[in-house]
Structures are given as C-alpha cells and as structure tokens.
Short mmCIF file of C-alpha atoms in Angstrom, two decimals:
data_model
loop_
_atom_site.label_atom_id
_atom_site.label_comp_id
_atom_site.label_asym_id
_atom_site.label_seq_id
_atom_site.Cartn_x
_atom_site.Cartn_y
_atom_site.Cartn_z
CA MET A 1 0.16 0.33 0.12
CA ALA A 2 1.31 3.36 -0.69
CA HIS A 3 2.49 5.98 1.64
CA PRO A 4 3.08 9.61 1.13
CA LYS A 5 6.47 10.10 1.56
CA ARG A 6 6.12 13.37 3.19
CA ARG A 7 3.71 15.18 5.13
CA GLN A 8 1.09 17.17 3.40
CA SER A 9 0.89 21.02 4.82
CA SER A 10 -2.23 22.55 6.59
CA THR A 11 -2.20 25.05 3.34
CA ARG A 12 -2.36 22.40 0.89
CA ARG A 13 -5.10 20.64 2.80
CA ASP A 14 -7.11 23.35 3.63
CA LYS A 15 -6.65 24.32 -0.37
CA ARG A 16 -8.42 21.06 -0.96
CA ARG A 17 -11.20 21.40 1.54
CA THR A 18 -12.32 25.15 0.20
CA HIS A 19 -14.88 23.15 -2.27
CA TYR A 20 -16.73 21.52 0.60
CA LYS A 21 -19.23 24.47 1.63
CA ILE A 22 -22.14 24.55 4.23
CA GLU A 23 -25.74 24.35 2.15
CA ALA A 24 -28.72 26.06 3.19
CA PRO A 25 -30.53 23.81 5.76
CA GLN A 26 -33.75 21.88 4.30
CA LEU A 27 -36.63 22.95 6.12
CA ALA A 28 -40.03 20.94 6.35
CA ILE A 29 -43.53 22.22 7.18
CA ASP A 30 -44.94 20.77 9.99
CA SER A 31 -48.87 19.80 8.67
CA THR A 32 -50.31 20.50 12.07
CA THR A 33 -48.83 24.06 12.81
CA GLY A 34 -47.46 25.01 9.29
CA GLU A 35 -44.13 26.40 10.97
CA ALA A 36 -40.60 25.20 9.25
CA HIS A 37 -38.47 23.16 10.97
CA LEU A 38 -35.45 21.23 10.43
CA TYR A 39 -36.29 17.37 9.30
CA HIS A 40 -36.44 14.75 12.04
CA ARG A 41 -36.15 17.48 14.81
CA ALA A 42 -38.65 18.31 17.32
CA HIS A 43 -39.87 22.37 17.27
CA TRP A 44 -41.85 24.22 20.02
CA SER A 45 -44.87 26.15 18.94
CA ASP A 46 -47.61 27.70 21.38
CA GLY A 47 -45.93 26.00 24.54
CA LYS A 48 -46.37 22.59 22.71
CA LEU A 49 -43.19 20.48 21.50
CA TYR A 50 -44.28 18.75 18.30
CA TYR A 51 -42.95 15.83 16.42
CA LYS A 52 -43.99 14.26 13.14
CA GLY A 53 -47.36 16.46 13.90
CA LYS A 54 -48.25 15.17 16.98
CA VAL A 55 -47.73 16.94 20.44
CA VAL A 56 -45.03 15.22 22.49
CA LEU A 57 -44.74 17.32 25.30
CA GLU A 58 -46.48 20.39 26.72
CA LYS A 59 -44.98 23.24 28.68
CA VAL A 60 -45.72 22.86 32.30
CA GLN A 61 -45.95 26.36 33.86
CA GLU A 62 -45.62 26.89 37.48
CA VAL A 63 -48.14 28.24 40.22
CA THR A 64 -46.82 30.39 42.75
CA GLU A 65 -48.98 31.41 45.43
#
C-alpha cells in the first residue's frame, strides 16, 4: 500500500477543502402548525413540543401562591 513520503502541509490540505461548502438547511413544514422546522427534529410552537405533527410534550407552568 502506498504511503506519502512527506507530510502534506496544512495550507495544501485547507486548499483542497475549500470546495466543501455548507448548504442551507433543508426545512420541512409541519402539517399541524404550518411552521418550518429542520427535518427529524422536534420543534416548539405555542408552548407545545411537536414531532411528526403530533404533540409530544406540553410546557408546564409553575403556580406560585
């Protein structure tokens, strides 16, 4: 198996990696709330946590008397 004779400099490595760019995240629109969110992620809307269009968790408000 071939091995490099010399270590590649960080400048050469970074020049090669300049072509890998971050793309804009792909968003999904929730069928229940109509809000945009990242795919495969739960999102908060009106005090409720939604995942796949279903309520997973509701925010509990503390009562102080």
